[in-house]
Amino acid sequence: MTQQATVVLGVIGADVHAVGNQILAHALEEAAIKVVNIGVMASQKEFIEAALETGADAIWVSSLYGHGEMDCRGLRDKAVEAGIGDVMMYIGGNLVIGKQEWSKVEDLFLKMGFNRAYPPGTMPEEAISDLKEDLALRGV
Amino acid sequence: MSRALLIDIGSTYTKARLFDLNNLTLLASGRAFTTIETDVSTGLSKALAQLPDWETADYKLACSSAAGGLKIIAIGLVPALTAEAARRAALGAGSKVLATYSYQLTGEDINNIIKEQPDIILLAGGTDGGNQEVILHNARLIAASNLKQPILVAGNRNAQAKVANMLTEAGKEIYLTENVMPRLEELNIKPAREQIREIFLEKIIKAKGLDRVNQLIDGVIMPTPAAVLEAAALLADGTEDEPGLGELLVVDIGGATTDLHSIATGNPTDGAVNWQGLEEPYQKRTVEGDLGMRYSAPSLVQVVGEKKLKRYYQEYFSEPLDDFALEEYLAKLHNQPAYLAQTAEEINIDSLLGRLAARLATQRHVGQLKTTYTPMGAVKSQTGKDLTKLKTVIGTGGVIVNHEQPDFILAGTSYQDLERPELLAPLAAEYYLDQKYLLAATGLLAGVAPDKALALLKKYLLKL
Ligand code: B12
């Protein structure tokens, strides 16, 4: 990597689960990635504007309380309008209510414009290594 | 005595009316065929000849929907964001939106735009500081085309100068205004709307030959739908000295389209609801090109479905509707825009079509509530306007005004009628009738004598 990658990190919607967010921030920093942490209860607009402002390479969205679908609808469209349509978007946490077949959940979120979606219990390291790969492909 | 001469130059008729503003009475009215193809002032003179002393009226103003009205092509980036914002700006200016385009235009799109013959092209795309690429691409294609129409640029502020240069260098006539969506989800359509009105005054009137009326009257000052919207806003908000009726909905069912104008914030009436999506304009106009009583009757029936239509017919009129009669009548309506229902059956079909046009247009105009069941209980989110608490629905236009039971048609706007519990339509509104067709006329007057305009409206609106 020639320049330091930047990730906007936050928990979307009315979700207050803060512990995972802190752990992710820490893990990203450990991996020498610059973190712009907008914290819990972050709106779509805050994600997009933080990414725009900081020239972020990726947006990492967490959703723990089960209404990830509702909270994330239109996020990619907003990125397009804001001029960062090709920003990398990942999502993880407990994306839907209860236990549902992961492949279907993943499909739903990929269709919504996320580049990657992670099931509950994913270790941060797994996603960090994916991110490095994805960004390397883009020459970051 | 203060008097106002108010004229509507329609696609078929030119209607002129003279009002006494002191006594709030209609002194006289005149009507003649619109003569836009030759010289619009010929028809106007004929209509005016039926009025006494019109020359000395204090105000002599006209609105027009002749020569296709004001036709706009709206271009944005994302369909639900800047393209929708551009469309709403155009509708709010009283225009007919011929088509809305999003993302990168193609050569074929440009050919279609040329074929559609718009009066104005509204070019938006990108929030301020946001995407420039797409609006620049679209401007480049427009610059290289032989489109001659005025182009109103209302996109990303940071791309305005480049877009302007490109189009000016190509010899296009361009106007610049504020972005229709400067920040994500924030709607800013007023500047574009006002600029459209100005272009209408400066250019379109002349291009359509409507400036010929200037030898007789003060001039055509706005498209007819814009006048209706002005009047609706005046009636809702009132003036400095006189209160209005509060939030309201105007329903105008025509032969080809059904227009709804709501003057209402549409804020959630339930405190626990969060609002999602694009901001809603306080003055919102929607136009349904597939819902109408004559030319668009077949498409209206197609939207409803024939089976359902027959079921409703049975329900409302307690007798079955004959297949053949319906088909025959629809063909007649489509081809004869001036046809008047003759038989009891035709009258019933008309009533039903009116009610269904009102219902479907309301379904598309109002917002909806979505309930998501979460571990925290039910969470409600709203998109679009909540009109459930709205108290006033006003019917205007020939179909409703001439109908024996206008309230039967207007009931199509009610929550109970929509059969879709998630839609936020008026729960218990009172119905009024614009029995004297005052909306467009008073909209013209609103700019120069708002108190009189409001008084006229209040005096003649008929409570049903
Ligand atoms: C602590 C907790 C709370 C606390 C939160 C305190 C705080 N400020 O953080 C309180 C009590 C406030 C709370 C409230 C609620 N909670 Co709670 N809560 C939990 C609990 C027990 C632990 C969460 C936690 O901290 N985990 C530890 C962290 C490290 O893990 P994590 O958050 O999952 O994050 C990791 C991974 O998921 C992943 N990850 C997360 N995001 C992302 C993003 C990317 C891009 C990637 C790659 C990875 C990734 O990496 C993180 C680090 O390893 C969980 C159950 C559980 N065991 O997970 C329930 C749980 C999350 N809560 C739940 C619920 C239902 C609620 C409430 C709705 C309860 C209620 N009825 O009021 C409210 C919601 C409040 C709100 N508006 O958000 C449910 C969610 C159910 C669902 N989604 O189907 C859970 C799963 C419990 C359950 N089994 O029912 N909760």
XYZ file of C-alpha atoms in Angstrom, chain B:
464
model
C -65.384 50.155 -8.611
C -62.368 47.903 -8.862
C -62.637 45.246 -11.533
C -60.533 42.355 -12.755
C -60.580 40.661 -16.133
C -59.288 37.122 -15.730
C -58.727 34.850 -18.687
C -57.921 31.216 -19.220
C -56.606 30.386 -22.661
C -57.230 26.662 -22.785
C -56.423 24.182 -25.491
C -60.020 24.291 -26.758
C -61.672 27.392 -25.331
C -60.553 30.863 -24.367
C -62.636 31.844 -21.360
C -62.773 35.433 -20.124
C -64.481 36.647 -16.992
C -64.981 40.050 -15.493
C -65.200 40.399 -11.710
C -66.327 43.237 -9.506
C -63.767 43.142 -6.725
C -65.673 45.446 -4.361
C -68.846 43.403 -4.278
C -67.072 40.131 -5.081
C -69.389 39.319 -7.942
C -68.958 37.898 -11.400
C -70.144 40.622 -13.784
C -69.951 38.756 -17.058
C -68.264 35.911 -18.862
C -67.388 35.201 -22.458
C -66.089 32.242 -24.361
C -64.676 31.518 -27.794
C -62.550 28.886 -29.470
C -58.841 29.251 -28.850
C -57.051 30.316 -32.014
C -53.455 29.568 -31.134
C -52.633 28.100 -34.572
C -53.324 31.364 -36.336
C -53.465 34.311 -33.982
C -54.474 33.765 -30.383
C -55.839 37.301 -30.093
C -58.600 36.513 -32.612
C -60.262 34.070 -30.222
C -59.567 36.307 -27.277
C -61.192 39.300 -28.989
C -64.299 37.197 -29.614
C -64.481 36.182 -25.974
C -63.905 39.757 -24.838
C -66.603 41.120 -27.141
C -69.115 39.367 -24.884
C -68.053 41.456 -21.871
C -69.092 45.062 -21.148
C -66.362 47.670 -20.596
C -63.612 45.147 -20.150
C -61.092 47.674 -21.472
C -61.205 49.692 -18.277
C -60.697 46.800 -15.849
C -57.940 47.386 -13.295
C -56.292 44.044 -13.926
C -56.310 42.129 -17.194
C -54.462 38.892 -16.708
C -54.399 35.500 -18.392
C -53.058 32.028 -17.856
C -52.701 29.475 -20.605
C -52.543 25.787 -21.287
C -52.829 26.191 -25.052
C -50.249 24.783 -27.463
C -49.585 21.871 -25.127
C -49.058 23.984 -22.036
C -45.532 24.303 -20.675
C -43.588 21.141 -21.485
C -40.424 20.159 -19.668
C -37.911 17.331 -19.795
C -36.315 16.745 -16.381
C -32.838 15.259 -16.126
C -31.092 14.190 -12.929
C -28.663 11.595 -11.654
C -30.260 9.039 -9.297
C -33.969 8.386 -10.012
C -35.088 8.743 -6.384
C -32.880 11.768 -5.685
C -31.919 14.566 -8.094
C -34.029 13.250 -10.977
C -37.084 13.206 -8.709
C -36.190 16.644 -7.317
C -35.967 18.033 -10.870
C -39.306 16.458 -11.765
C -40.955 17.998 -8.718
C -39.519 21.413 -9.523
C -40.986 21.206 -13.026
C -44.399 20.054 -11.787
C -44.406 22.785 -9.152
C -43.891 25.370 -11.889
C -47.116 24.177 -13.503
C -45.500 22.313 -16.338
C -46.130 19.019 -17.973
C -43.177 16.691 -17.465
C -42.797 14.880 -20.765
C -40.162 12.525 -19.397
C -37.596 12.203 -16.632
C -34.110 10.903 -17.334
C -31.473 9.660 -14.906
C -27.809 8.671 -15.026
C -25.871 9.129 -18.256
C -27.938 10.089 -21.273
C -27.425 8.107 -24.456
C -27.549 9.276 -28.035
C -30.942 7.632 -28.304
C -32.188 9.558 -25.281
C -31.148 12.799 -26.983
C -33.057 11.794 -30.120
C -36.127 11.068 -28.024
C -35.848 14.413 -26.263
C -35.680 16.167 -29.622
C -38.760 14.261 -30.777
C -40.715 15.170 -27.646
C -40.280 18.881 -28.416
C -40.063 20.222 -24.877
C -40.216 23.956 -24.178
C -37.493 23.796 -21.539
C -34.875 21.246 -20.513
C -34.160 21.119 -16.808
C -30.708 19.713 -16.195
C -29.796 18.624 -12.665
C -27.525 16.012 -11.118
C -25.219 15.690 -8.134
C -25.401 17.345 -4.736
C -23.244 20.441 -4.241
C -19.674 19.178 -4.155
C -20.937 15.770 -5.247
C -20.917 13.951 -8.559
C -19.926 16.106 -11.536
C -19.162 13.454 -14.078
C -22.743 12.656 -15.042
C -24.023 16.198 -15.415
C -20.913 17.056 -17.439
C -21.479 14.049 -19.667
C -25.122 15.002 -20.145
C -24.240 18.627 -20.856
C -21.694 17.476 -23.432
C -24.328 15.430 -25.240
C -26.813 18.275 -25.172
C -24.133 20.671 -26.408
C -23.379 18.411 -29.348
C -27.058 17.953 -30.222
C -29.228 20.344 -32.174
C -31.604 20.970 -29.306
C -32.535 24.639 -29.477
C -34.661 24.943 -26.359
C -33.663 26.945 -23.294
C -31.731 24.819 -20.817
C -32.103 25.468 -17.128
C -29.123 24.157 -15.183
C -29.897 23.336 -11.547
C -27.292 20.758 -10.564
C -24.110 20.422 -8.551
C -22.886 23.941 -7.818
C -19.301 22.924 -8.474
C -20.111 21.790 -11.995
C -22.289 24.772 -12.931
C -19.500 26.855 -14.477
C -18.207 23.994 -16.600
C -21.684 23.024 -17.708
C -22.482 26.637 -18.505
C -19.318 27.058 -20.575
C -19.890 23.920 -22.533
C -23.466 24.810 -23.406
C -22.799 28.479 -24.096
C -19.920 27.663 -26.406
C -22.245 25.371 -28.322
C -24.592 28.322 -28.769
C -27.297 27.060 -26.411
C -29.532 29.362 -24.508
C -28.887 28.646 -20.868
C -30.092 29.724 -17.449
C -28.423 28.920 -14.164
C -30.064 28.468 -10.817
C -29.515 26.790 -7.456
C -29.211 23.038 -7.189
C -32.586 21.251 -6.801
C -30.887 19.048 -4.189
C -27.915 20.874 -2.655
C -27.402 18.325 0.111
C -28.503 14.731 0.357
C -32.266 14.397 0.851
C -32.706 18.163 0.985
C -35.140 19.480 -1.579
C -34.582 23.007 -2.920
C -37.003 23.452 -5.785
C -38.140 27.030 -5.296
C -35.303 28.722 -7.199
C -35.715 26.363 -10.170
C -39.473 26.828 -10.095
C -39.158 30.588 -10.141
C -36.621 30.473 -12.931
C -38.967 28.284 -14.983
C -41.706 30.865 -14.515
C -39.333 33.562 -15.685
C -38.297 31.627 -18.767
C -41.987 31.061 -19.447
C -42.604 34.812 -19.305
C -39.529 35.831 -21.252
C -39.367 33.162 -23.903
C -42.076 30.571 -24.071
C -44.952 33.002 -24.332
C -43.330 34.566 -27.335
C -42.355 31.232 -28.854
C -45.957 30.052 -28.659
C -47.317 33.323 -30.002
C -49.105 34.056 -26.739
C -47.541 37.521 -26.604
C -50.019 38.616 -29.236
C -52.570 39.100 -26.474
C -50.475 41.964 -25.133
C -52.217 44.405 -27.461
C -55.471 43.627 -25.624
C -54.550 42.780 -22.044
C -51.649 42.989 -19.568
C -50.475 39.577 -20.685
C -50.286 35.850 -20.063
C -48.473 35.548 -16.763
C -48.362 31.835 -16.007
C -49.340 28.361 -17.163
C -52.836 27.397 -15.956
C -51.716 24.684 -13.519
C -49.368 27.188 -11.872
C -52.344 29.515 -11.359
C -54.313 26.694 -9.731
C -51.398 25.956 -7.419
C -51.107 29.669 -6.515
C -54.786 29.792 -5.636
C -54.587 26.599 -3.600
C -51.642 27.999 -1.623
C -53.445 31.290 -1.045
C -56.569 29.519 0.122
C -54.583 27.339 2.517
C -52.250 29.964 3.935
C -54.404 33.104 3.769
C -52.984 36.616 3.598
C -51.568 39.030 6.189
C -55.068 40.139 7.116
C -57.224 37.142 6.448
C -56.662 33.568 7.595
C -56.814 30.700 5.108
C -58.524 27.345 5.433
C -55.377 25.511 6.488
C -53.891 22.476 4.804
C -55.835 21.235 1.811
C -55.933 19.041 -1.262
C -57.190 20.102 -4.689
C -58.408 17.416 -7.081
C -58.668 18.230 -10.769
C -59.846 15.392 -12.970
C -59.617 16.141 -16.657
C -60.104 14.237 -19.887
C -56.458 13.319 -20.267
C -54.912 13.724 -16.812
C -55.734 13.878 -13.134
C -53.880 16.562 -11.166
C -53.595 16.664 -7.406
C -52.260 19.669 -5.520
C -51.623 19.325 -1.824
C -50.703 22.308 0.291
C -49.516 20.581 3.430
C -46.295 19.760 5.233
C -47.213 16.085 5.383
C -45.312 15.687 8.637
C -45.958 12.463 10.530
C -49.067 12.802 12.674
C -47.856 10.013 14.908
C -44.868 11.125 16.989
C -43.221 7.719 16.959
C -42.806 7.637 13.192
C -39.542 8.497 11.494
C -39.528 10.013 8.038
C -37.422 8.457 5.323
C -36.429 9.505 1.864
C -36.565 12.748 -0.021
C -38.085 15.795 1.629
C -41.602 16.614 0.418
C -42.479 19.991 -1.085
C -45.057 21.934 0.950
C -46.847 22.773 -2.285
C -46.902 19.467 -4.076
C -48.402 18.826 -7.467
C -48.681 15.434 -9.104
C -50.006 14.763 -12.585
C -51.222 11.361 -13.683
C -51.115 11.049 -17.448
C -52.829 7.660 -17.483
C -55.831 8.687 -15.402
C -58.501 10.694 -17.166
C -62.164 10.660 -18.105
C -61.995 10.890 -21.868
C -58.767 10.493 -23.814
C -57.214 8.550 -20.913
C -60.333 6.569 -19.966
C -59.049 3.326 -21.556
C -55.738 3.543 -19.695
C -57.576 4.305 -16.464
C -59.646 1.149 -16.907
C -56.505 -0.782 -17.683
C -54.901 0.378 -14.437
C -57.975 -0.586 -12.412
C -58.620 -3.815 -14.262
C -61.918 -4.567 -16.012
C -62.955 -7.224 -13.553
C -62.530 -4.933 -10.617
C -64.287 -2.113 -12.416
C -67.319 -4.342 -12.946
C -67.265 -5.406 -9.350
C -67.298 -1.765 -8.241
C -70.086 -1.007 -10.686
C -72.212 -3.749 -9.191
C -71.366 -2.564 -5.702
C -72.212 1.107 -6.273
C -75.135 0.862 -8.681
C -76.574 -2.528 -7.702
C -76.706 -3.828 -11.244
C -74.217 -5.552 -13.537
C -72.215 -3.711 -16.165
C -72.423 -5.131 -19.640
C -69.060 -6.040 -21.252
C -69.970 -4.699 -24.608
C -71.394 -1.445 -23.278
C -68.179 -0.714 -21.435
C -65.942 -1.412 -24.392
C -68.028 0.646 -26.740
C -68.227 3.546 -24.340
C -64.465 3.569 -23.696
C -63.714 3.734 -27.415
C -66.138 6.628 -27.730
C -64.524 8.502 -24.849
C -61.022 8.047 -26.160
C -61.888 9.440 -29.571
C -64.382 12.158 -28.635
C -62.941 14.281 -25.869
C -66.055 16.462 -25.792
C -68.541 13.591 -25.482
C -71.160 13.922 -22.751
C -72.664 10.866 -21.099
C -76.191 10.184 -22.410
C -77.706 7.026 -20.957
C -78.048 6.159 -17.300
C -75.394 3.521 -17.807
C -72.946 5.999 -19.348
C -73.536 8.414 -16.509
C -72.822 5.670 -14.015
C -69.631 4.674 -15.805
C -68.541 8.308 -15.750
C -69.164 8.556 -12.027
C -67.215 5.412 -11.411
C -64.301 6.500 -13.616
C -64.163 9.811 -11.744
C -64.111 8.116 -8.394
C -61.407 5.687 -9.482
C -59.276 8.438 -11.044
C -59.460 10.311 -7.731
C -58.636 7.154 -5.831
C -55.628 6.114 -7.908
C -54.235 9.642 -8.088
C -54.532 9.883 -4.300
C -52.777 6.544 -3.891
C -49.858 7.928 -5.865
C -49.849 11.357 -4.240
C -49.904 10.500 -0.554
C -47.163 8.892 1.489
C -47.138 5.524 3.103
C -46.358 4.032 6.424
C -44.249 0.951 6.680
C -44.213 -1.076 9.838
C -41.201 -3.219 10.591
C -41.429 -5.658 13.444
C -38.237 -5.617 15.429
C -37.204 -7.038 18.760
C -37.965 -3.546 20.087
C -41.556 -3.861 18.949
C -43.124 -2.351 15.861
C -41.088 0.445 14.280
C -42.898 2.721 11.853
C -41.307 4.657 9.054
C -42.993 7.006 6.637
C -42.121 7.964 3.080
C -44.036 10.786 1.383
C -46.706 12.987 2.880
C -49.012 12.082 5.733
C -52.367 13.677 4.857
C -54.504 11.677 7.279
C -55.469 14.714 9.372
C -56.098 16.970 6.390
C -59.549 18.553 6.675
C -60.259 20.117 3.287
C -60.539 18.497 -0.132
C -61.588 20.687 -3.058
C -62.853 19.419 -6.375
C -62.307 21.463 -9.519
C -62.438 20.936 -13.288
C -65.382 20.223 -15.546
C -65.863 16.578 -14.654
C -66.369 17.186 -10.949
C -68.070 20.569 -11.184
C -70.711 19.381 -13.653
C -71.338 16.121 -11.883
C -74.603 15.480 -10.083
C -72.850 14.006 -7.089
C -69.393 15.558 -6.855
C -68.961 14.145 -3.371
C -69.263 10.647 -4.820
C -66.152 11.357 -6.909
C -64.257 13.184 -4.166
C -64.797 10.277 -1.791
C -62.158 8.561 -3.932
C -59.550 10.567 -2.006
C -60.514 9.186 1.372
C -58.455 6.764 3.386
C -61.408 4.413 3.620
C -61.697 4.286 -0.159
C -58.110 3.379 -0.962
C -58.300 -0.168 0.367
C -54.650 0.028 1.342
C -54.192 0.643 5.047
C -50.568 1.778 4.727
C -51.475 4.819 2.635
C -51.741 8.161 4.452
C -54.833 9.645 2.790
C -57.347 11.973 4.496
C -59.385 10.142 7.122
C -62.194 12.615 7.601
C -61.983 15.546 5.224
C -64.800 17.873 4.260
C -65.504 18.238 0.551
C -65.803 21.526 -1.298
C -66.609 22.332 -4.887
C -64.981 25.024 -7.003
C -68.425 25.541 -8.539
C -67.522 28.741 -10.395
C -64.099 27.626 -11.651
C -62.395 30.253 -9.563
C -59.143 28.521 -8.786
C -57.173 29.437 -11.901
C -58.682 32.933 -12.035
C -57.944 33.737 -8.416
C -54.456 32.304 -8.822
C -53.856 35.036 -11.388
C -55.210 37.625 -9.009
C -53.209 36.306 -6.043
C -50.081 38.195 -7.071
C -51.733 41.606 -7.433
C -54.759 41.590 -5.104
C -54.405 38.659 -2.707
C -57.111 39.780 -0.261
C -59.678 40.059 -3.024
C -58.613 36.745 -4.517
C -58.985 35.022 -1.176
C -62.343 36.654 -0.493
C -63.652 35.503 -3.868
C -62.529 31.949 -3.221
C -64.064 31.856 0.206
C -67.309 33.308 -1.025
C -67.871 30.886 -3.863
C -66.427 27.604 -2.665
C -69.414 25.362 -2.117
C -69.344 23.087 0.873
C -70.767 19.700 -0.022
